[in-house]
Amino acid sequence: MNRPGNQRPRVMVLADRRPVDLAHGRDLRIYHLLAELARDLDCFVVDLSAEGTAEHDLTVPGTGPNLSLPPRPSARANLIRHLRLSDTGFPRRAFPDYFRHVRGELERLVAVRRPDVILNYSRFAAELVPTLGVPCVLDWSDSASLALDRAGAAAGGTDLPKRAGLSRRLKRFRAAGRERYLVGHYPAVTTISGQERNHLLKVTGAPPDRITVVPNGVGTGALDGFRDGPRGRSIVFWGNLDFPPNWTAVRHFHERVFKPYLSGRGLSFEIIGRGGEQQLAEVFASEGVTRHGFVDDLYDLLGRQGVMINPMIQGGGMKNKVLEAFASGIPVVSTPLGLDGIEARDAEHCIIASTPEELAAGVLRLVDHPELARRMGTAARSLVAARYTWRRSAGTLKDLIDRLVTPIDAVPGPGDGAEPGSSASGLSRGGAV
């Protein structure tokens, strides 16, 4: 795939903020996919988060020159935003002046930098991108309507006040409306897992080939840093503890599993990650719990842990922490939700448990049987190496970009007078040659 003059295709990556906080799941996804894409494509980032409009260098290897647009104004959002049945057009309704400014800036950038493809990770500018006349890909890695469905399911039979129940249903209705609009207006959409893809297909009615799964992964450093050796009698969880699904999982595990079933058995509960001071204060102060906070070398610490627990009961997307645990060879006990998007088999790659009793039994089974834990960790590590690396996922995304940049009707067929394997017309941009 080459532009005229043997130039590499140019990809404009649009994001709501600079993808440099690798403790944030979305930043982690953008950073690693973009770092791999930049090996083969000319990529530059436009983000909507930094002060001013001066060009800057992101820390994503191989990208640039990059640009920041002014951040969203701090003024109160327009109250008219509440008068809607769909989240489609919400940014335009909430911040009309800023929305018009972003539209003008993006139109100018397209005219000046002439990207061949726009890869959009921005939720704010999502409706704008298909109007710019450039082939575009929407990454909708976490469906908002699916997350709301799961939050409702996690609440189970809990009686909600009538107003709260109506609010949840309205939010879900609005989110699904926006997803239908976006999937219908982008020629290609990527998402993080088969579950997310199936849900989007059901909600939007889109043709199956419109949505492609591009899973998260691990880097080669995670696999290369594996150290085989004895593990302690410890249970470990890590993640951004200000993220509601994470602190909810930690609190659920501590209250429903660790205290009633595992305390007093010589096990420690190790919690890694920043945040959670308010939501998890009682957990951090409890006997048998060690809080590590943010650590610079996660894999060095994981090499000494016994079992990784992933007791997720809400949220969506693919859990990077599970892939990281698999890469490190640490055995995993997880709820089914915690394994969304990861094709791991129970009792082969990990232990899948739904109830507090099952979670506790899974932990004890692994810490009490080191050889079983070692075999399971080895199998999981092989699974990640074969199927869940950033390089493999970026390859899927690059193939999708290739198809957009080189339309089928731009490739000469038999009898068109072109040599086999050559292109008589070059690459098209926005439908023009």
Short mmCIF file of C-alpha atoms in Angstrom, two decimals:
data_model
loop_
_atom_site.label_atom_id
_atom_site.label_comp_id
_atom_site.label_asym_id
_atom_site.label_seq_id
_atom_site.Cartn_x
_atom_site.Cartn_y
_atom_site.Cartn_z
CA MET A 1 0.00 0.00 0.00
CA ASN A 2 1.82 3.15 -1.20
CA ARG A 3 0.78 6.68 -2.01
CA PRO A 4 2.02 8.24 -5.25
CA GLY A 5 5.75 8.83 -5.04
CA ASN A 6 6.17 5.81 -2.74
CA GLN A 7 4.91 7.83 0.21
CA ARG A 8 3.29 5.96 3.04
CA PRO A 9 -0.42 6.56 3.67
CA ARG A 10 -1.09 9.39 6.10
CA VAL A 11 -3.39 8.71 9.05
CA MET A 12 -4.86 11.49 11.17
CA VAL A 13 -5.66 10.15 14.65
CA LEU A 14 -8.26 12.17 16.53
CA ALA A 15 -8.50 11.84 20.34
CA ASP A 16 -10.18 13.75 23.14
CA ARG A 17 -6.88 13.97 25.02
CA ARG A 18 -3.22 13.09 24.63
CA PRO A 19 -2.86 9.31 24.93
CA VAL A 20 -0.04 9.39 27.45
CA ASP A 21 -1.63 8.18 30.72
CA LEU A 22 -1.02 4.44 30.48
CA ALA A 23 -2.95 3.80 33.70
CA HIS A 24 -6.05 4.84 31.75
CA GLY A 25 -7.48 2.02 29.64
CA ARG A 26 -8.41 4.15 26.63
CA ASP A 27 -5.04 5.91 26.56
CA LEU A 28 -3.33 2.54 26.82
CA ARG A 29 -5.26 1.26 23.79
CA ILE A 30 -4.60 4.33 21.64
CA TYR A 31 -0.93 4.55 22.61
CA HIS A 32 0.00 0.96 21.82
CA LEU A 33 -2.07 0.59 18.64
CA LEU A 34 -0.71 3.86 17.32
CA ALA A 35 2.89 2.97 18.20
CA GLU A 36 2.54 -0.22 16.16
CA LEU A 37 0.72 1.47 13.24
CA ALA A 38 3.47 4.09 13.03
CA ARG A 39 5.88 1.36 11.92
CA ASP A 40 4.13 1.22 8.54
CA LEU A 41 2.02 4.38 8.25
CA ASP A 42 2.60 8.11 8.66
CA CYS A 43 0.49 8.90 11.73
CA PHE A 44 -0.13 12.20 13.45
CA VAL A 45 -2.36 12.95 16.42
CA VAL A 46 -4.85 15.77 16.89
CA ASP A 47 -6.15 16.01 20.44
CA LEU A 48 -8.73 18.26 22.05
CA SER A 49 -7.17 18.58 25.47
CA ALA A 50 -4.09 20.80 25.57
CA GLU A 51 -3.82 24.55 26.00
CA GLY A 52 -3.26 26.56 22.85
CA THR A 53 -2.74 25.31 19.32
CA ALA A 54 1.03 24.93 19.23
CA GLU A 55 2.43 21.71 17.84
CA HIS A 56 3.91 19.35 20.38
CA ASP A 57 5.61 15.99 20.52
CA LEU A 58 3.62 13.17 22.07
CA THR A 59 5.44 10.29 23.66
CA VAL A 60 3.89 7.84 21.18
CA PRO A 61 6.87 6.56 19.20
CA GLY A 62 6.96 7.33 15.49
CA THR A 63 4.14 9.90 15.35
CA GLY A 64 4.15 13.56 14.45
CA PRO A 65 4.12 16.38 13.95
CA ASN A 66 1.12 16.38 16.28
CA LEU A 67 -1.35 19.11 17.17
CA SER A 68 -3.58 20.11 20.07
CA LEU A 69 -6.80 22.06 19.68
CA PRO A 70 -8.04 24.31 22.49
CA PRO A 71 -9.74 22.43 25.30
CA ARG A 72 -13.48 22.52 25.80
CA PRO A 73 -14.45 25.79 27.48
CA SER A 74 -15.13 25.76 31.20
CA ALA A 75 -18.39 27.64 30.73
CA ARG A 76 -21.59 25.84 31.72
CA ALA A 77 -23.03 23.57 29.08
CA ASN A 78 -26.13 24.78 27.23
CA LEU A 79 -29.26 23.67 29.10
CA ILE A 80 -30.93 22.77 25.80
CA ARG A 81 -28.86 19.57 25.86
CA HIS A 82 -31.41 18.06 28.24
CA LEU A 83 -34.16 18.25 25.61
CA ARG A 84 -33.09 15.21 23.64
CA LEU A 85 -34.13 11.62 23.07
CA SER A 86 -30.72 10.58 21.70
CA ASP A 87 -27.11 11.39 22.55
CA THR A 88 -26.57 12.01 18.83
CA GLY A 89 -25.56 15.66 18.52
CA PHE A 90 -25.04 16.04 22.28
CA PRO A 91 -21.66 17.85 21.92
CA ARG A 92 -23.18 20.29 19.42
CA ARG A 93 -26.12 21.01 21.72
CA ALA A 94 -24.03 21.28 24.88
CA PHE A 95 -21.19 23.46 23.51
CA PRO A 96 -22.42 24.94 20.20
CA ASP A 97 -19.71 27.61 19.81
CA TYR A 98 -16.87 25.24 20.63
CA PHE A 99 -18.37 22.57 18.37
CA ARG A 100 -18.37 25.01 15.44
CA HIS A 101 -14.77 25.94 16.23
CA VAL A 102 -13.65 22.31 16.24
CA ARG A 103 -15.45 21.73 12.93
CA GLY A 104 -13.58 24.65 11.35
CA GLU A 105 -10.23 23.52 12.71
CA LEU A 106 -10.68 19.96 11.48
CA GLU A 107 -11.76 21.13 8.03
CA ARG A 108 -8.64 23.30 7.89
CA LEU A 109 -6.39 20.44 8.99
CA VAL A 110 -7.83 18.11 6.38
CA ALA A 111 -7.21 20.72 3.66
CA VAL A 112 -3.63 21.40 4.80
CA ARG A 113 -2.39 17.97 5.85
CA ARG A 114 -4.46 15.90 3.45
CA PRO A 115 -4.81 12.66 5.43
CA ASP A 116 -5.72 9.51 3.55
CA VAL A 117 -7.67 8.15 6.53
CA ILE A 118 -8.99 9.53 9.81
CA LEU A 119 -8.84 7.15 12.77
CA ASN A 120 -11.25 8.57 15.34
CA TYR A 121 -11.05 7.90 19.08
CA SER A 122 -12.79 11.15 20.03
CA ARG A 123 -16.25 10.87 21.56
CA PHE A 124 -16.75 14.64 21.36
CA ALA A 125 -16.06 14.95 17.63
CA ALA A 126 -17.52 11.59 16.59
CA GLU A 127 -20.40 13.06 14.55
CA LEU A 128 -18.08 15.52 12.79
CA VAL A 129 -15.59 13.10 11.28
CA PRO A 130 -17.80 11.46 8.60
CA THR A 131 -18.59 14.94 7.19
CA LEU A 132 -14.93 15.75 6.40
CA GLY A 133 -14.78 13.90 3.07
CA VAL A 134 -12.04 11.47 4.12
CA PRO A 135 -12.36 7.69 4.64
CA CYS A 136 -12.71 7.19 8.37
CA VAL A 137 -12.68 4.55 11.10
CA LEU A 138 -14.53 4.92 14.40
CA ASP A 139 -13.11 3.10 17.42
CA TRP A 140 -16.08 2.46 19.71
CA SER A 141 -14.26 0.13 22.05
CA ASP A 142 -16.74 0.35 24.93
CA SER A 143 -20.45 0.51 24.11
CA ALA A 144 -22.21 2.92 26.48
CA SER A 145 -25.54 1.15 26.08
CA LEU A 146 -23.96 -2.23 26.90
CA ALA A 147 -22.30 -0.78 30.01
CA LEU A 148 -25.69 0.51 31.17
CA ASP A 149 -27.27 -2.90 30.52
CA ARG A 150 -24.59 -4.53 32.63
CA ALA A 151 -24.96 -1.99 35.42
CA GLY A 152 -28.65 -2.82 35.53
CA ALA A 153 -27.94 -6.53 35.58
CA ALA A 154 -25.41 -6.05 38.41
CA ALA A 155 -28.09 -4.30 40.46
CA GLY A 156 -30.21 -7.44 40.05
CA GLY A 157 -33.42 -7.31 41.96
CA THR A 158 -32.48 -4.20 43.91
CA ASP A 159 -35.46 -1.91 44.14
CA LEU A 160 -34.58 1.45 42.65
CA PRO A 161 -36.52 4.64 43.24
CA LYS A 162 -38.88 5.21 40.34
CA ARG A 163 -36.97 8.31 39.27
CA ALA A 164 -33.62 6.47 39.25
CA GLY A 165 -35.05 3.64 37.17
CA LEU A 166 -36.48 6.07 34.63
CA SER A 167 -33.15 7.92 34.48
CA ARG A 168 -31.25 4.72 33.73
CA ARG A 169 -33.67 3.74 30.97
CA LEU A 170 -33.46 7.20 29.42
CA LYS A 171 -29.65 7.13 29.48
CA ARG A 172 -29.68 3.73 27.81
CA PHE A 173 -32.16 4.89 25.15
CA ARG A 174 -30.05 7.97 24.39
CA ALA A 175 -26.79 6.00 24.23
CA ALA A 176 -28.26 3.41 21.87
CA GLY A 177 -29.59 6.18 19.63
CA ARG A 178 -26.14 7.68 19.25
CA GLU A 179 -24.57 4.30 18.56
CA ARG A 180 -27.11 3.62 15.80
CA TYR A 181 -26.32 6.96 14.20
CA LEU A 182 -22.53 6.61 14.37
CA VAL A 183 -22.33 3.02 13.15
CA GLY A 184 -24.61 4.00 10.28
CA HIS A 185 -22.40 6.93 9.21
CA TYR A 186 -18.90 5.45 9.47
CA PRO A 187 -17.71 3.10 6.73
CA ALA A 188 -15.79 1.09 9.32
CA VAL A 189 -16.08 0.66 13.09
CA THR A 190 -13.71 -1.14 15.45
CA THR A 191 -14.51 -2.44 18.90
CA ILE A 192 -12.67 -4.32 21.59
CA SER A 193 -14.37 -7.71 21.84
CA GLY A 194 -16.83 -10.09 20.24
CA GLN A 195 -19.38 -9.29 22.97
CA GLU A 196 -19.17 -5.57 22.22
CA ARG A 197 -19.45 -6.26 18.49
CA ASN A 198 -22.49 -8.51 18.88
CA HIS A 199 -24.21 -5.93 21.05
CA LEU A 200 -23.53 -3.11 18.58
CA LEU A 201 -24.80 -5.22 15.68
CA LYS A 202 -27.99 -5.92 17.61
CA VAL A 203 -28.53 -2.30 18.68
CA THR A 204 -27.69 -0.72 15.33
CA GLY A 205 -28.83 -3.32 12.79
CA ALA A 206 -25.56 -2.74 10.90
CA PRO A 207 -24.24 -5.27 8.37
CA PRO A 208 -21.76 -7.66 10.02
CA ASP A 209 -18.81 -6.50 7.92
CA ARG A 210 -19.18 -2.93 9.23
CA ILE A 211 -17.78 -3.75 12.70
CA THR A 212 -14.34 -5.32 13.25
CA VAL A 213 -12.94 -6.63 16.53
CA VAL A 214 -9.53 -5.17 17.37
CA PRO A 215 -8.70 -6.54 20.83
CA ASN A 216 -6.29 -5.07 23.32
CA GLY A 217 -2.98 -6.80 23.82
CA VAL A 218 0.35 -6.85 25.58
CA GLY A 219 3.74 -5.71 24.39
CA THR A 220 6.72 -7.90 23.78
CA GLY A 221 8.28 -6.53 26.96
CA ALA A 222 5.54 -8.12 29.06
CA LEU A 223 6.23 -11.53 27.55
CA ASP A 224 10.01 -11.14 27.58
CA GLY A 225 9.97 -10.13 31.25
CA PHE A 226 8.44 -13.43 32.40
CA ARG A 227 10.27 -15.04 35.31
CA ASP A 228 9.46 -18.55 36.39
CA GLY A 229 9.86 -19.31 40.06
CA PRO A 230 8.10 -19.87 43.39
CA ARG A 231 5.11 -17.69 44.22
CA GLY A 232 3.80 -16.51 47.57
CA ARG A 233 0.44 -17.11 49.25
CA SER A 234 -1.01 -13.84 48.08
CA ILE A 235 -3.98 -12.55 46.09
CA VAL A 236 -3.36 -9.53 43.87
CA PHE A 237 -5.57 -7.03 42.04
CA TRP A 238 -4.41 -3.98 40.10
CA GLY A 239 -5.89 -1.14 38.12
CA ASN A 240 -7.02 2.47 38.31
CA LEU A 241 -8.94 2.47 41.59
CA ASP A 242 -10.82 5.66 40.78
CA PHE A 243 -12.54 3.74 37.97
CA PRO A 244 -15.93 2.61 39.36
CA PRO A 245 -15.87 -0.97 38.00
CA ASN A 246 -12.44 -1.48 39.62
CA TRP A 247 -13.18 -0.16 43.11
CA THR A 248 -16.57 -1.89 43.03
CA ALA A 249 -14.81 -5.18 42.25
CA VAL A 250 -12.26 -4.72 45.05
CA ARG A 251 -14.90 -3.87 47.61
CA HIS A 252 -17.10 -6.77 46.49
CA PHE A 253 -14.22 -9.23 46.76
CA HIS A 254 -13.06 -7.98 50.14
CA GLU A 255 -16.52 -7.98 51.73
CA ARG A 256 -18.06 -11.03 50.07
CA VAL A 257 -15.06 -13.31 49.52
CA PHE A 258 -11.87 -12.40 51.38
CA LYS A 259 -13.28 -11.67 54.85
CA PRO A 260 -15.76 -14.56 55.13
CA TYR A 261 -13.76 -17.30 53.35
CA LEU A 262 -10.05 -16.47 53.05
CA SER A 263 -8.97 -14.49 56.11
CA GLY A 264 -7.05 -16.54 58.64
CA ARG A 265 -5.63 -18.87 56.00
CA GLY A 266 -2.25 -17.20 55.71
CA LEU A 267 -3.22 -15.21 52.62
CA SER A 268 -2.60 -11.55 51.94
CA PHE A 269 -4.67 -9.33 49.65
CA GLU A 270 -2.33 -7.06 47.64
CA ILE A 271 -3.92 -4.05 45.89
CA ILE A 272 -1.92 -2.15 43.26
CA GLY A 273 -2.94 1.11 41.62
CA ARG A 274 -3.55 4.75 42.28
CA GLY A 275 -6.78 6.27 43.58
CA GLY A 276 -9.62 4.78 45.59
CA GLU A 277 -8.88 6.77 48.76
CA GLN A 278 -12.54 7.50 49.45
CA GLN A 279 -14.26 4.41 48.07
CA LEU A 280 -11.79 1.89 49.52
CA ALA A 281 -10.62 3.54 52.74
CA GLU A 282 -12.03 0.75 54.93
CA VAL A 283 -10.57 -1.96 52.70
CA PHE A 284 -7.08 -0.40 52.76
CA ALA A 285 -7.20 -0.27 56.58
CA SER A 286 -8.33 -3.88 56.99
CA GLU A 287 -6.22 -6.72 58.37
CA GLY A 288 -4.51 -8.80 55.71
CA VAL A 289 -4.68 -6.05 53.07
CA THR A 290 -1.59 -4.33 51.63
CA ARG A 291 -1.97 -1.26 49.46
CA HIS A 292 0.94 -0.65 47.08
CA GLY A 293 -0.38 2.36 45.17
CA PHE A 294 1.15 3.02 41.77
CA VAL A 295 4.27 0.98 40.99
CA ASP A 296 6.81 1.67 38.25
CA ASP A 297 7.55 -1.98 37.50
CA LEU A 298 4.32 -3.95 37.66
CA TYR A 299 5.79 -7.17 36.31
CA ASP A 300 8.57 -7.25 38.89
CA LEU A 301 5.96 -7.17 41.65
CA LEU A 302 3.69 -9.69 39.91
CA GLY A 303 6.52 -12.20 39.73
CA ARG A 304 6.18 -12.74 43.46
CA GLN A 305 2.39 -12.98 43.73
CA GLY A 306 0.36 -16.16 44.08
CA VAL A 307 -3.00 -15.58 42.35
CA MET A 308 -4.54 -12.71 40.42
CA ILE A 309 -8.19 -12.09 41.27
CA ASN A 310 -10.50 -10.30 38.82
CA PRO A 311 -13.93 -10.15 40.49
CA MET A 312 -15.55 -7.70 38.05
CA ILE A 313 -19.30 -7.33 38.45
CA GLN A 314 -19.89 -4.29 36.21
CA GLY A 315 -18.28 -2.41 33.34
CA GLY A 316 -17.41 -3.32 29.78
CA GLY A 317 -14.55 -3.75 27.37
CA MET A 318 -11.54 -6.03 27.64
CA LYS A 319 -9.66 -6.20 30.92
CA ASN A 320 -6.02 -5.34 30.26
CA LYS A 321 -5.13 -6.58 33.73
CA VAL A 322 -6.08 -10.14 32.76
CA LEU A 323 -3.86 -10.04 29.66
CA GLU A 324 -1.03 -8.66 31.80
CA ALA A 325 -1.53 -11.43 34.34
CA PHE A 326 -1.54 -14.06 31.60
CA ALA A 327 1.66 -12.61 30.13
CA SER A 328 3.35 -12.73 33.54
CA GLY A 329 2.37 -16.36 34.07
CA ILE A 330 0.39 -15.61 37.23
CA PRO A 331 -2.73 -17.83 37.53
CA VAL A 332 -6.07 -15.99 37.36
CA VAL A 333 -9.43 -16.44 39.06
CA SER A 334 -12.09 -14.30 37.40
CA THR A 335 -15.80 -13.74 37.06
CA PRO A 336 -17.19 -14.38 33.55
CA LEU A 337 -17.57 -10.61 33.02
CA GLY A 338 -13.90 -10.11 33.79
CA LEU A 339 -12.97 -12.29 30.81
CA ASP A 340 -15.09 -10.54 28.18
CA GLY A 341 -13.28 -10.56 24.85
CA ILE A 342 -10.64 -13.06 25.96
CA GLU A 343 -11.10 -16.57 24.64
CA ALA A 344 -9.78 -18.32 27.72
CA ARG A 345 -11.08 -21.71 28.78
CA ASP A 346 -12.03 -22.56 32.34
CA ALA A 347 -9.60 -24.93 34.12
CA GLU A 348 -7.12 -24.63 31.23
CA HIS A 349 -6.09 -20.97 31.12
CA CYS A 350 -7.75 -19.74 34.31
CA ILE A 351 -10.54 -20.48 36.79
CA ILE A 352 -13.91 -18.89 36.02
CA ALA A 353 -16.15 -18.39 39.04
CA SER A 354 -19.46 -16.60 39.48
CA THR A 355 -20.33 -16.76 43.19
CA PRO A 356 -18.32 -15.68 46.26
CA GLU A 357 -17.98 -19.33 47.27
CA GLU A 358 -16.64 -20.27 43.82
CA LEU A 359 -14.18 -17.36 43.81
CA ALA A 360 -12.82 -18.38 47.21
CA ALA A 361 -12.55 -22.04 46.20
CA GLY A 362 -10.68 -21.09 43.04
CA VAL A 363 -8.14 -19.03 44.96
CA LEU A 364 -7.51 -21.82 47.49
CA ARG A 365 -7.21 -24.43 44.77
CA LEU A 366 -4.40 -22.50 43.09
CA VAL A 367 -2.42 -21.40 46.15
CA ASP A 368 -2.62 -24.89 47.65
CA HIS A 369 -1.55 -26.65 44.42
CA PRO A 370 1.53 -24.86 43.00
CA GLU A 371 1.99 -27.27 40.09
CA LEU A 372 -1.59 -26.70 38.91
CA ALA A 373 -1.06 -22.95 39.21
CA ARG A 374 2.14 -23.20 37.20
CA ARG A 375 0.54 -25.26 34.41
CA MET A 376 -2.40 -22.86 34.17
CA GLY A 377 -0.11 -19.83 34.10
CA THR A 378 2.01 -21.36 31.34
CA ALA A 379 -1.05 -22.15 29.21
CA ALA A 380 -2.41 -18.63 29.66
CA ARG A 381 0.91 -17.09 28.71
CA SER A 382 0.98 -19.15 25.50
CA LEU A 383 -2.55 -17.97 24.68
CA VAL A 384 -1.59 -14.31 25.00
CA ALA A 385 1.58 -14.74 22.96
CA ALA A 386 -0.39 -16.34 20.13
CA ARG A 387 -3.51 -14.14 20.06
CA TYR A 388 -3.34 -11.01 22.20
CA THR A 389 -0.35 -8.82 21.36
CA TRP A 390 -0.51 -5.18 20.32
CA ARG A 391 1.37 -6.02 17.13
CA ARG A 392 -1.23 -8.57 16.08
CA SER A 393 -4.13 -6.22 16.89
CA ALA A 394 -2.50 -3.33 15.05
CA GLY A 395 -2.10 -5.63 12.04
CA THR A 396 -5.87 -6.14 11.97
CA LEU A 397 -6.39 -2.36 12.16
CA LYS A 398 -3.84 -1.73 9.41
CA ASP A 399 -5.60 -4.22 7.11
CA LEU A 400 -8.83 -2.31 7.67
CA ILE A 401 -7.12 1.00 6.84
CA ASP A 402 -5.63 -0.60 3.70
CA ARG A 403 -9.11 -1.48 2.48
CA LEU A 404 -10.36 2.07 3.01
CA VAL A 405 -7.39 3.75 1.35
CA THR A 406 -7.46 1.42 -1.65
CA PRO A 407 -11.11 0.95 -2.67
CA ILE A 408 -11.98 -2.19 -4.60
CA ASP A 409 -12.95 -0.14 -7.66
CA ALA A 410 -9.49 1.49 -7.70
CA VAL A 411 -7.75 -1.85 -8.16
CA PRO A 412 -7.57 -2.84 -11.85
CA GLY A 413 -9.11 -6.15 -12.79
CA PRO A 414 -8.35 -8.55 -15.65
CA GLY A 415 -8.32 -6.82 -19.01
CA ASP A 416 -7.76 -3.32 -17.62
CA GLY A 417 -4.35 -3.06 -19.24
CA ALA A 418 -2.34 -3.09 -16.01
CA GLU A 419 0.37 -5.53 -15.09
CA PRO A 420 -0.65 -8.08 -12.42
CA GLY A 421 -0.06 -6.69 -8.95
CA SER A 422 0.23 -3.09 -10.19
CA SER A 423 -2.19 -0.17 -9.72
CA ALA A 424 -3.08 1.88 -12.77
CA SER A 425 -4.82 4.60 -10.81
CA GLY A 426 -2.93 4.94 -7.54
CA LEU A 427 -4.72 5.56 -4.28
CA SER A 428 -7.94 7.45 -3.87
CA ARG A 429 -8.63 10.02 -1.21
CA GLY A 430 -12.25 10.58 -0.26
CA GLY A 431 -13.37 8.89 -3.48
CA ALA A 432 -11.14 10.98 -5.78
CA VAL A 433 -8.05 9.78 -7.57
#
